[in-house]
Amino acid sequence: MTSLALKSLWARKVRALTTMLAVVIGVAFVAGTYILTDTTFAAFDEIFEDSLAKTDVVISAKDEVRQESGEVPSFGADLLPKVKQVRGVSVAAGQIFTPGGFFDEENEQIGSKFAPKFITSILPEALETQTYTEGRLPRDASEAALDQDAAEEAGLGLGDTLKLASVERVAAYRIVGLTRLGDASWGGASIAGLVLPEAQRITGKRGEFDQIAIAAAGVSEATLKQRVERVVPSSVLVETAKQNAERNSDQIREDIGFLRIALLVFAFVALFVGAFLIFNTFSITVAQRIREFGMLRTLGASRRQILSSVVIEALAIGLLGALVGLLAGYGIAVGLNALFVAIGIDLPTTALVTKDRTIVVSLLIGIGVTLVSSFIPALRSTRVPPIAALLAIELPHSRRRGLVTAAAAVLLGVAGLAMLLAGLFGGADGGAAAGLMGGGAVVVILGVSLFSPRLVRPLASVAGKPLEIARRLTGRLARENTQRNPARTAVTAAALMIGLAVVVFVTVFAAGIKSSIATAVDESFQGELVIQNSDGFSPISPRTAPAAARVSGVELVSSLRAAQAKLLDGGGGKPRVSSLSRNADAVLNIDWTDGGPETLRRLTDGEAILNKSFADGNDLALGDRVRFLTQIGAKPELEVVGEFEDKAGLLGSVIVTQGLMARQFDQRDDLIDFVKLTPGADAARVQASLAALMKRDFPVAEVRNQQELKENQEEQINQLLGLIYALLGLAVIVSLFGIANTLALSIHERTRELGMLRAIGMSRRQVRTMIRYEAVITALIGALLGMVLGVIFAALIAQPLKDEGFALSYPVGTLVALLVFAAIAGVLAAIAPARRASRLNVLESLQYE
Amino acid sequence: MENSNGQVVQASGVSRRFGEGAAAVDALVDVSTAFDRGRFTAIMGPSGSGKSTLMHILAGLDKPTAGTVVLDGQEITSLDDTELTKLRRDKLGFVFQFFNLLPVLTAEENLVLPLSIAGRKPDQAWLDQLVDTVGLGDRRTHRPSELSGGQQQRVAVARALVSKPTVVFADEPTGNLDSKASSDVLRLLRHAVDDFGQTVIMVTHDPAAAAHADRLITLRDGRIVHDGAPGSADEVIELMKTID
Ligand SMILES: Nc1ncnc2c1ncn2[C@@H]1O[C@H](COP(=O)(O)OP(=O)(O)OP(=O)(O)O)[C@@H](O)[C@H]1O
Ligand SMILES: [Mg+2]
């Protein structure tokens, strides 16, 4: 039976190849995801280890609550002399390692806006691990070293000017050295080195360090660590170099771990679509081989033997597909990275990493998906009675089975919906809720697919109408052909439906976010202009606001500061705490549910105003006391004195005073400055002079008007959308192969019929048109179903967000464009089958058995 | 044109060889013959004698290895696919043994299919006449699967007639039918020849079918061994005995 199975596979090479392709693409996506993320993590580990190669013990400030901006607290430099006296310390040096902005002579930003850039102090040779590929170490406050990749990228060399800007100030340096660290590429990240006092000055950390690096002499790391711990205060953390590198790499895994999960979700979509293709190909093949199976049965083959022959075919396809997919995974890993770089996520890379787990998972998934999807067709093959050898029979479709299928479909649909709703409203936490919703969506899709054969007739009539009107006969025949075998058309269409459902869901949801942001910006800003860090999330200097206020045409500037903190005695998460200038009500329209502008004006250091959804979520009410843990380990206890609603998502969860923000949350820099213009001032002129001021004195800051603010947000969402579309592209491609495969198989069945049509005068062109239309109608059925599902999913998931001002908006233009896209995709999928059908030799087709 | 008795199909020196070298099969050897307009010709012969091959070459579905075929004044053995498609649309009608009708269309839609393919409108009077002759009556809107084999084949004949082609080719049109249904189909073909002046060339194994024709050509080993009036069915059986 094995050799029969393999022979029959060989005899049907083309369909076996397309089926395999579905496995290959899905597995390649999974393997590529693992390879890429493993490589990125390995690269980070390498960078952390390389940079501490000569260091044995590291001292840094405790970072109790990690901040979105990535900033870490610094600590007093007076610790260094004490550390130096510890027995066993050979060298100890303070270091600055602070995010900043890099600019060229014209104050134009170097490298990608979002990539991390660090201003650092150079270490004594005994600790320094960066090597100079060109030039020498900076010697005074006017000189800087820049990493070689960044210099190359920006076209800078020795002697050129490099401007560095911290939140605090900006200064120009002459590049005297180019550096490199280890073998890993840093991706978009870059690093500049200054002499220590200058690094402290520019970052506003005079008398402070970000960390102290220590080299041991004659003692172990662990012993030295213990000795150092005895002389330092509890506000700092002492780690061995190894511990420090491990903590950093754990943090990175936490920060970008979501990337792996997100990519795996898309890989799953591609696999799911592939499963439909495999199922369909096997079903059609089994149906076409009925006579053969019947013949085998008359020769004495048992049901079991028939079953195993089909299963062995599936195994062979799955195994081969998984192996090829694993190899293709390397290509996907490189491609995904290129895709990320294109949208500005330029992660470090090193030699591609293949873990055993990647290989095992790829093989299991490839074989598993193929076996599961071919299982039902394989079972059907065992139902072929021996008599089938003699008669041209079809496998029975009993009415009862139809009813059972319909009932199962409805049941699945309801169960899936229930899971979705439970995930949405059940109050499960993040991961579990997402799992429930994702699982629910999958079950709903299965239900719809199972039910969709019943929808094929009406949908094909709708989708085929325009074609029938345009091209009477070919359109008509194409439509009829798609309705001939509704189950087959339905499964083919369902594959495209899945991809489109996700595309439409994401599109509708993103449109909702965009329009909600636009409304929120319009409603909550009274100030015409805002000043922000150009990356959108890092802070800007507190001196920006006073400087801006002096520009003519500016009536007042109000600033907002923010920090992440932990809510003690309560739920998890890291609520954002904000503080506002006293004049905030001149620029912000706060939607008070308890209290009013005077609450904010009279706010004391012992009080807090809460976002209503945060208060409700944590069962907090007016008069309650809340405690937070801040980044520097402080635990302020505050009384709730007001509540507000925040549709723009500007104010975060909690509002405290600026004083408390500085002292307890260690935040003295602004996140956003809101600018109100004097009545009658020319907004464009004021914006231009503010922009000039920023470019000169605060190059990390950018002035935006309301329109630009909205556009900036929109642009970010569009970029993300672009990425998601690209990632879904693979799933859509698989479904197109599905359409092509189904068409090819049904053309094969219809050979004689096509010969007859040609004999009575149908031209090649008409045959091509007919096949093409069949593909278009199938694609449109998938697209229509996908759209309905996508819109329903979006509407459901938007439900709980309504309170936060999220309103869905339906991008009708985009949806129509997607339909057109689906039709074009159908045309593409039909190219090969249509060509084949039109080239059939009339006489041979007529005689075809 | 309808009644002029010119020759509509002329085959001269037609040979057809399949394969090469030792395995080559000569399906037709130097066959020359001509078919008059408005006549019903039957082609008979033992299995493998080249009947189908001859018909395919006359209809332009296959090309001879040697010789020419002129159909309605046009040399057809050198036409390309586009020209052949046009030829089939304008001048030829076909009836096959199986798979004549599209299962997705109704009987009437199948009947007018050649016209729909060519993008022409059927002449309603002609259509009614055909439907009437075929005896389709109230089954016009049935799908082929709801018709009997005989009914299906009568629709196929009507379809071959609908575009008023120069020649109708039929390859064993009754091969699959019982004697009652067969004689209905044959009477229909006869009627087309007598009343509409249609030219019909039919390949058959059935002496009773051949007896409906005006002329009987008999093939053996790719050559014409007899050409004359068929006479009665019994006479045809006698004739065939002498050939086998
Ligand atoms: N495509 C082909 N390739 C090779 N040989 C062929 C091909 N078609 C026909 N032949 C051979 O040519 C000869 C004539 O075949 P043809 O089909 O014309 O016979 P026929 O008289 O129609 O027979 P039947 O009554 O069985 O239909 C046969 O020997 C046949 O094997
Ligand atoms: Mg034959």
PDB file of N, CA, C and O in Angstrom, chain A residues 521-532 553-558 584-589 650 672-688 690 702-710:
ATOM      1  N   VAL A 521      -8.916  64.408  19.469  1.00  0.00           N
ATOM      2  CA  VAL A 521      -8.033  65.566  19.332  1.00  0.00           C
ATOM      3  C   VAL A 521      -8.863  66.833  19.170  1.00  0.00           C
ATOM      4  O   VAL A 521      -8.625  67.841  19.827  1.00  0.00           O
ATOM      5  N   ASP A 522      -9.882  66.752  18.313  1.00  0.00           N
ATOM      6  CA  ASP A 522     -10.725  67.927  18.097  1.00  0.00           C
ATOM      7  C   ASP A 522     -11.419  68.351  19.377  1.00  0.00           C
ATOM      8  O   ASP A 522     -11.518  69.526  19.689  1.00  0.00           O
ATOM      9  N   GLU A 523     -11.911  67.341  20.129  1.00  0.00           N
ATOM     10  CA  GLU A 523     -12.714  67.679  21.302  1.00  0.00           C
ATOM     11  C   GLU A 523     -11.874  68.161  22.478  1.00  0.00           C
ATOM     12  O   GLU A 523     -12.289  69.016  23.244  1.00  0.00           O
ATOM     13  N   SER A 524     -10.690  67.565  22.647  1.00  0.00           N
ATOM     14  CA  SER A 524     -10.016  67.877  23.898  1.00  0.00           C
ATOM     15  C   SER A 524      -8.978  68.979  23.817  1.00  0.00           C
ATOM     16  O   SER A 524      -8.575  69.503  24.824  1.00  0.00           O
ATOM     17  N   PHE A 525      -8.517  69.326  22.621  1.00  0.00           N
ATOM     18  CA  PHE A 525      -7.521  70.389  22.550  1.00  0.00           C
ATOM     19  C   PHE A 525      -8.147  71.731  22.314  1.00  0.00           C
ATOM     20  O   PHE A 525      -8.849  71.932  21.346  1.00  0.00           O
ATOM     21  N   GLN A 526      -7.821  72.650  23.182  1.00  0.00           N
ATOM     22  CA  GLN A 526      -8.183  74.022  22.853  1.00  0.00           C
ATOM     23  C   GLN A 526      -6.946  74.723  22.335  1.00  0.00           C
ATOM     24  O   GLN A 526      -7.027  75.649  21.556  1.00  0.00           O
ATOM     25  N   GLY A 527      -5.809  74.256  22.833  1.00  0.00           N
ATOM     26  CA  GLY A 527      -4.556  74.831  22.349  1.00  0.00           C
ATOM     27  C   GLY A 527      -4.368  74.435  20.907  1.00  0.00           C
ATOM     28  O   GLY A 527      -4.754  73.349  20.502  1.00  0.00           O
ATOM     29  N   GLU A 528      -3.795  75.316  20.134  1.00  0.00           N
ATOM     30  CA  GLU A 528      -3.683  75.047  18.705  1.00  0.00           C
ATOM     31  C   GLU A 528      -2.468  74.212  18.357  1.00  0.00           C
ATOM     32  O   GLU A 528      -2.462  73.509  17.365  1.00  0.00           O
ATOM     33  N   LEU A 529      -1.379  74.359  19.169  1.00  0.00           N
ATOM     34  CA  LEU A 529      -0.144  73.675  18.809  1.00  0.00           C
ATOM     35  C   LEU A 529       0.346  72.813  19.977  1.00  0.00           C
ATOM     36  O   LEU A 529       0.055  73.114  21.127  1.00  0.00           O
ATOM     37  N   VAL A 530       1.080  71.756  19.650  1.00  0.00           N
ATOM     38  CA  VAL A 530       1.723  70.979  20.718  1.00  0.00           C
ATOM     39  C   VAL A 530       3.199  70.816  20.380  1.00  0.00           C
ATOM     40  O   VAL A 530       3.589  70.804  19.220  1.00  0.00           O
ATOM     41  N   ILE A 531       4.002  70.689  21.443  1.00  0.00           N
ATOM     42  CA  ILE A 531       5.431  70.416  21.268  1.00  0.00           C
ATOM     43  C   ILE A 531       5.712  69.057  21.919  1.00  0.00           C
ATOM     44  O   ILE A 531       5.297  68.802  23.055  1.00  0.00           O
ATOM     45  N   GLN A 532       6.377  68.177  21.171  1.00  0.00           N
ATOM     46  CA  GLN A 532       6.602  66.807  21.616  1.00  0.00           C
ATOM     47  C   GLN A 532       7.971  66.361  21.164  1.00  0.00           C
ATOM     48  O   GLN A 532       8.519  66.918  20.214  1.00  0.00           O
ATOM     49  N   GLY A 553       3.070  85.893  19.806  1.00  0.00           N
ATOM     50  CA  GLY A 553       1.904  85.195  19.276  1.00  0.00           C
ATOM     51  C   GLY A 553       1.502  84.049  20.177  1.00  0.00           C
ATOM     52  O   GLY A 553       0.446  83.460  19.995  1.00  0.00           O
ATOM     53  N   VAL A 554       2.326  83.713  21.169  1.00  0.00           N
ATOM     54  CA  VAL A 554       1.973  82.632  22.092  1.00  0.00           C
ATOM     55  C   VAL A 554       1.399  83.253  23.357  1.00  0.00           C
ATOM     56  O   VAL A 554       2.026  84.106  23.979  1.00  0.00           O
ATOM     57  N   GLU A 555       0.164  82.837  23.712  1.00  0.00           N
ATOM     58  CA  GLU A 555      -0.431  83.392  24.922  1.00  0.00           C
ATOM     59  C   GLU A 555       0.091  82.647  26.140  1.00  0.00           C
ATOM     60  O   GLU A 555       0.572  83.232  27.090  1.00  0.00           O
ATOM     61  N   LEU A 556       0.006  81.305  26.092  1.00  0.00           N
ATOM     62  CA  LEU A 556       0.551  80.543  27.204  1.00  0.00           C
ATOM     63  C   LEU A 556       0.916  79.142  26.746  1.00  0.00           C
ATOM     64  O   LEU A 556       0.444  78.656  25.716  1.00  0.00           O
ATOM     65  N   VAL A 557       1.779  78.502  27.525  1.00  0.00           N
ATOM     66  CA  VAL A 557       2.178  77.120  27.252  1.00  0.00           C
ATOM     67  C   VAL A 557       1.934  76.324  28.525  1.00  0.00           C
ATOM     68  O   VAL A 557       2.261  76.773  29.615  1.00  0.00           O
ATOM     69  N   SER A 558       1.299  75.191  28.395  1.00  0.00           N
ATOM     70  CA  SER A 558       1.002  74.364  29.545  1.00  0.00           C
ATOM     71  C   SER A 558       1.626  72.998  29.296  1.00  0.00           C
ATOM     72  O   SER A 558       1.560  72.479  28.192  1.00  0.00           O
ATOM     73  N   ALA A 584      -3.605  74.284  32.933  1.00  0.00           N
ATOM     74  CA  ALA A 584      -4.007  73.265  31.961  1.00  0.00           C
ATOM     75  C   ALA A 584      -5.397  73.493  31.385  1.00  0.00           C
ATOM     76  O   ALA A 584      -5.650  73.191  30.220  1.00  0.00           O
ATOM     77  N   ASP A 585      -6.327  74.042  32.205  1.00  0.00           N
ATOM     78  CA  ASP A 585      -7.691  74.141  31.680  1.00  0.00           C
ATOM     79  C   ASP A 585      -7.812  75.162  30.553  1.00  0.00           C
ATOM     80  O   ASP A 585      -8.823  75.207  29.864  1.00  0.00           O
ATOM     81  N   ALA A 586      -6.767  75.953  30.341  1.00  0.00           N
ATOM     82  CA  ALA A 586      -6.805  76.883  29.211  1.00  0.00           C
ATOM     83  C   ALA A 586      -6.579  76.141  27.888  1.00  0.00           C
ATOM     84  O   ALA A 586      -6.962  76.624  26.830  1.00  0.00           O
ATOM     85  N   VAL A 587      -5.928  74.982  27.951  1.00  0.00           N
ATOM     86  CA  VAL A 587      -5.621  74.270  26.707  1.00  0.00           C
ATOM     87  C   VAL A 587      -6.311  72.914  26.591  1.00  0.00           C
ATOM     88  O   VAL A 587      -6.434  72.361  25.503  1.00  0.00           O
ATOM     89  N   LEU A 588      -6.731  72.347  27.715  1.00  0.00           N
ATOM     90  CA  LEU A 588      -7.322  71.016  27.681  1.00  0.00           C
ATOM     91  C   LEU A 588      -8.776  71.077  28.112  1.00  0.00           C
ATOM     92  O   LEU A 588      -9.132  71.792  29.027  1.00  0.00           O
ATOM     93  N   ASN A 589      -9.585  70.291  27.432  1.00  0.00           N
ATOM     94  CA  ASN A 589     -10.987  70.197  27.761  1.00  0.00           C
ATOM     95  C   ASN A 589     -11.193  68.919  28.546  1.00  0.00           C
ATOM     96  O   ASN A 589     -11.490  67.881  27.978  1.00  0.00           O
ATOM     97  N   LEU A 650      -4.812  61.035  26.563  1.00  0.00           N
ATOM     98  CA  LEU A 650      -3.656  61.906  26.821  1.00  0.00           C
ATOM     99  C   LEU A 650      -3.229  61.841  28.272  1.00  0.00           C
ATOM    100  O   LEU A 650      -2.056  61.903  28.600  1.00  0.00           O
ATOM    101  N   ILE A 672       4.479  66.483  26.870  1.00  0.00           N
ATOM    102  CA  ILE A 672       3.868  67.319  25.831  1.00  0.00           C
ATOM    103  C   ILE A 672       3.726  68.740  26.363  1.00  0.00           C
ATOM    104  O   ILE A 672       3.352  68.941  27.520  1.00  0.00           O
ATOM    105  N   ASP A 673       4.022  69.714  25.548  1.00  0.00           N
ATOM    106  CA  ASP A 673       3.688  71.103  25.866  1.00  0.00           C
ATOM    107  C   ASP A 673       2.565  71.545  24.944  1.00  0.00           C
ATOM    108  O   ASP A 673       2.657  71.376  23.725  1.00  0.00           O
ATOM    109  N   PHE A 674       1.499  72.077  25.561  1.00  0.00           N
ATOM    110  CA  PHE A 674       0.363  72.572  24.772  1.00  0.00           C
ATOM    111  C   PHE A 674       0.506  74.069  24.629  1.00  0.00           C
ATOM    112  O   PHE A 674       0.715  74.778  25.618  1.00  0.00           O
ATOM    113  N   VAL A 675       0.375  74.559  23.424  1.00  0.00           N
ATOM    114  CA  VAL A 675       0.578  75.980  23.177  1.00  0.00           C
ATOM    115  C   VAL A 675      -0.753  76.631  22.816  1.00  0.00           C
ATOM    116  O   VAL A 675      -1.450  76.148  21.924  1.00  0.00           O
ATOM    117  N   LYS A 676      -1.096  77.710  23.546  1.00  0.00           N
ATOM    118  CA  LYS A 676      -2.300  78.470  23.184  1.00  0.00           C
ATOM    119  C   LYS A 676      -1.844  79.785  22.579  1.00  0.00           C
ATOM    120  O   LYS A 676      -0.952  80.457  23.107  1.00  0.00           O
ATOM    121  N   LEU A 677      -2.442  80.124  21.454  1.00  0.00           N
ATOM    122  CA  LEU A 677      -2.024  81.332  20.758  1.00  0.00           C
ATOM    123  C   LEU A 677      -2.825  82.532  21.229  1.00  0.00           C
ATOM    124  O   LEU A 677      -3.973  82.395  21.669  1.00  0.00           O
ATOM    125  N   THR A 678      -2.214  83.724  21.128  1.00  0.00           N
ATOM    126  CA  THR A 678      -2.979  84.934  21.433  1.00  0.00           C
ATOM    127  C   THR A 678      -4.025  85.092  20.350  1.00  0.00           C
ATOM    128  O   THR A 678      -3.765  84.789  19.186  1.00  0.00           O
ATOM    129  N   PRO A 679      -5.224  85.551  20.731  1.00  0.00           N
ATOM    130  CA  PRO A 679      -6.297  85.675  19.736  1.00  0.00           C
ATOM    131  C   PRO A 679      -5.815  86.527  18.562  1.00  0.00           C
ATOM    132  O   PRO A 679      -5.147  87.541  18.769  1.00  0.00           O
ATOM    133  N   GLY A 680      -6.140  86.070  17.370  1.00  0.00           N
ATOM    134  CA  GLY A 680      -5.779  86.841  16.177  1.00  0.00           C
ATOM    135  C   GLY A 680      -4.378  86.570  15.673  1.00  0.00           C
ATOM    136  O   GLY A 680      -4.001  87.051  14.608  1.00  0.00           O
ATOM    137  N   ALA A 681      -3.601  85.774  16.401  1.00  0.00           N
ATOM    138  CA  ALA A 681      -2.242  85.489  15.928  1.00  0.00           C
ATOM    139  C   ALA A 681      -2.306  84.587  14.707  1.00  0.00           C
ATOM    140  O   ALA A 681      -3.215  83.774  14.580  1.00  0.00           O
ATOM    141  N   ASP A 682      -1.313  84.732  13.832  1.00  0.00           N
ATOM    142  CA  ASP A 682      -1.260  83.905  12.622  1.00  0.00           C
ATOM    143  C   ASP A 682      -0.637  82.554  12.981  1.00  0.00           C
ATOM    144  O   ASP A 682       0.568  82.463  13.206  1.00  0.00           O
ATOM    145  N   ALA A 683      -1.479  81.534  13.072  1.00  0.00           N
ATOM    146  CA  ALA A 683      -1.032  80.222  13.573  1.00  0.00           C
ATOM    147  C   ALA A 683       0.175  79.700  12.811  1.00  0.00           C
ATOM    148  O   ALA A 683       1.124  79.177  13.398  1.00  0.00           O
ATOM    149  N   ALA A 684       0.135  79.844  11.481  1.00  0.00           N
ATOM    150  CA  ALA A 684       1.234  79.307  10.675  1.00  0.00           C
ATOM    151  C   ALA A 684       2.538  80.012  11.002  1.00  0.00           C
ATOM    152  O   ALA A 684       3.594  79.386  11.108  1.00  0.00           O
ATOM    153  N   ARG A 685       2.440  81.367  11.181  1.00  0.00           N
ATOM    154  CA  ARG A 685       3.665  82.130  11.483  1.00  0.00           C
ATOM    155  C   ARG A 685       4.226  81.733  12.839  1.00  0.00           C
ATOM    156  O   ARG A 685       5.423  81.506  12.986  1.00  0.00           O
ATOM    157  N   VAL A 686       3.340  81.616  13.831  1.00  0.00           N
ATOM    158  CA  VAL A 686       3.804  81.256  15.168  1.00  0.00           C
ATOM    159  C   VAL A 686       4.437  79.866  15.131  1.00  0.00           C
ATOM    160  O   VAL A 686       5.498  79.637  15.713  1.00  0.00           O
ATOM    161  N   GLN A 687       3.778  78.959  14.409  1.00  0.00           N
ATOM    162  CA  GLN A 687       4.326  77.598  14.341  1.00  0.00           C
ATOM    163  C   GLN A 687       5.720  77.619  13.717  1.00  0.00           C
ATOM    164  O   GLN A 687       6.627  76.942  14.189  1.00  0.00           O
ATOM    165  N   ALA A 688       5.882  78.440  12.683  1.00  0.00           N
ATOM    166  CA  ALA A 688       7.185  78.516  12.028  1.00  0.00           C
ATOM    167  C   ALA A 688       8.240  79.048  12.988  1.00  0.00           C
ATOM    168  O   ALA A 688       9.356  78.515  13.071  1.00  0.00           O
ATOM    169  N   LEU A 690       8.173  78.936  16.280  1.00  0.00           N
ATOM    170  CA  LEU A 690       8.413  77.910  17.310  1.00  0.00           C
ATOM    171  C   LEU A 690       9.309  76.802  16.757  1.00  0.00           C
ATOM    172  O   LEU A 690      10.243  76.353  17.424  1.00  0.00           O
ATOM    173  N   GLU A 702       9.551  68.726  18.548  1.00  0.00           N
ATOM    174  CA  GLU A 702       8.931  69.034  17.277  1.00  0.00           C
ATOM    175  C   GLU A 702       7.603  69.728  17.556  1.00  0.00           C
ATOM    176  O   GLU A 702       6.895  69.343  18.481  1.00  0.00           O
ATOM    177  N   VAL A 703       7.283  70.735  16.759  1.00  0.00           N
ATOM    178  CA  VAL A 703       6.018  71.455  16.924  1.00  0.00           C
ATOM    179  C   VAL A 703       5.003  70.878  15.951  1.00  0.00           C
ATOM    180  O   VAL A 703       5.314  70.687  14.779  1.00  0.00           O
ATOM    181  N   ARG A 704       3.813  70.598  16.452  1.00  0.00           N
ATOM    182  CA  ARG A 704       2.788  70.073  15.549  1.00  0.00           C
ATOM    183  C   ARG A 704       1.485  70.805  15.790  1.00  0.00           C
ATOM    184  O   ARG A 704       1.152  71.124  16.932  1.00  0.00           O
ATOM    185  N   ASN A 705       0.756  71.080  14.705  1.00  0.00           N
ATOM    186  CA  ASN A 705      -0.595  71.614  14.896  1.00  0.00           C
ATOM    187  C   ASN A 705      -1.559  70.431  14.978  1.00  0.00           C
ATOM    188  O   ASN A 705      -1.163  69.274  14.780  1.00  0.00           O
ATOM    189  N   GLN A 706      -2.810  70.737  15.275  1.00  0.00           N
ATOM    190  CA  GLN A 706      -3.783  69.657  15.485  1.00  0.00           C
ATOM    191  C   GLN A 706      -3.821  68.704  14.307  1.00  0.00           C
ATOM    192  O   GLN A 706      -3.879  67.496  14.471  1.00  0.00           O
ATOM    193  N   GLN A 707      -3.783  69.306  13.089  1.00  0.00           N
ATOM    194  CA  GLN A 707      -3.866  68.495  11.899  1.00  0.00           C
ATOM    195  C   GLN A 707      -2.680  67.528  11.826  1.00  0.00           C
ATOM    196  O   GLN A 707      -2.830  66.342  11.599  1.00  0.00           O
ATOM    197  N   GLU A 708      -1.497  68.064  12.088  1.00  0.00           N
ATOM    198  CA  GLU A 708      -0.295  67.235  12.023  1.00  0.00           C
ATOM    199  C   GLU A 708      -0.300  66.171  13.114  1.00  0.00           C
ATOM    200  O   GLU A 708       0.198  65.066  12.925  1.00  0.00           O
ATOM    201  N   LEU A 709      -0.847  66.544  14.245  1.00  0.00           N
ATOM    202  CA  LEU A 709      -0.931  65.602  15.355  1.00  0.00           C
ATOM    203  C   LEU A 709      -1.757  64.391  14.934  1.00  0.00           C
ATOM    204  O   LEU A 709      -1.379  63.240  15.132  1.00  0.00           O
ATOM    205  N   LYS A 710      -2.901  64.697  14.309  1.00  0.00           N
ATOM    206  CA  LYS A 710      -3.765  63.612  13.831  1.00  0.00           C
ATOM    207  C   LYS A 710      -3.057  62.819  12.747  1.00  0.00           C
ATOM    208  O   LYS A 710      -3.054  61.593  12.743  1.00  0.00           O
TER     209      LYS A 710
END
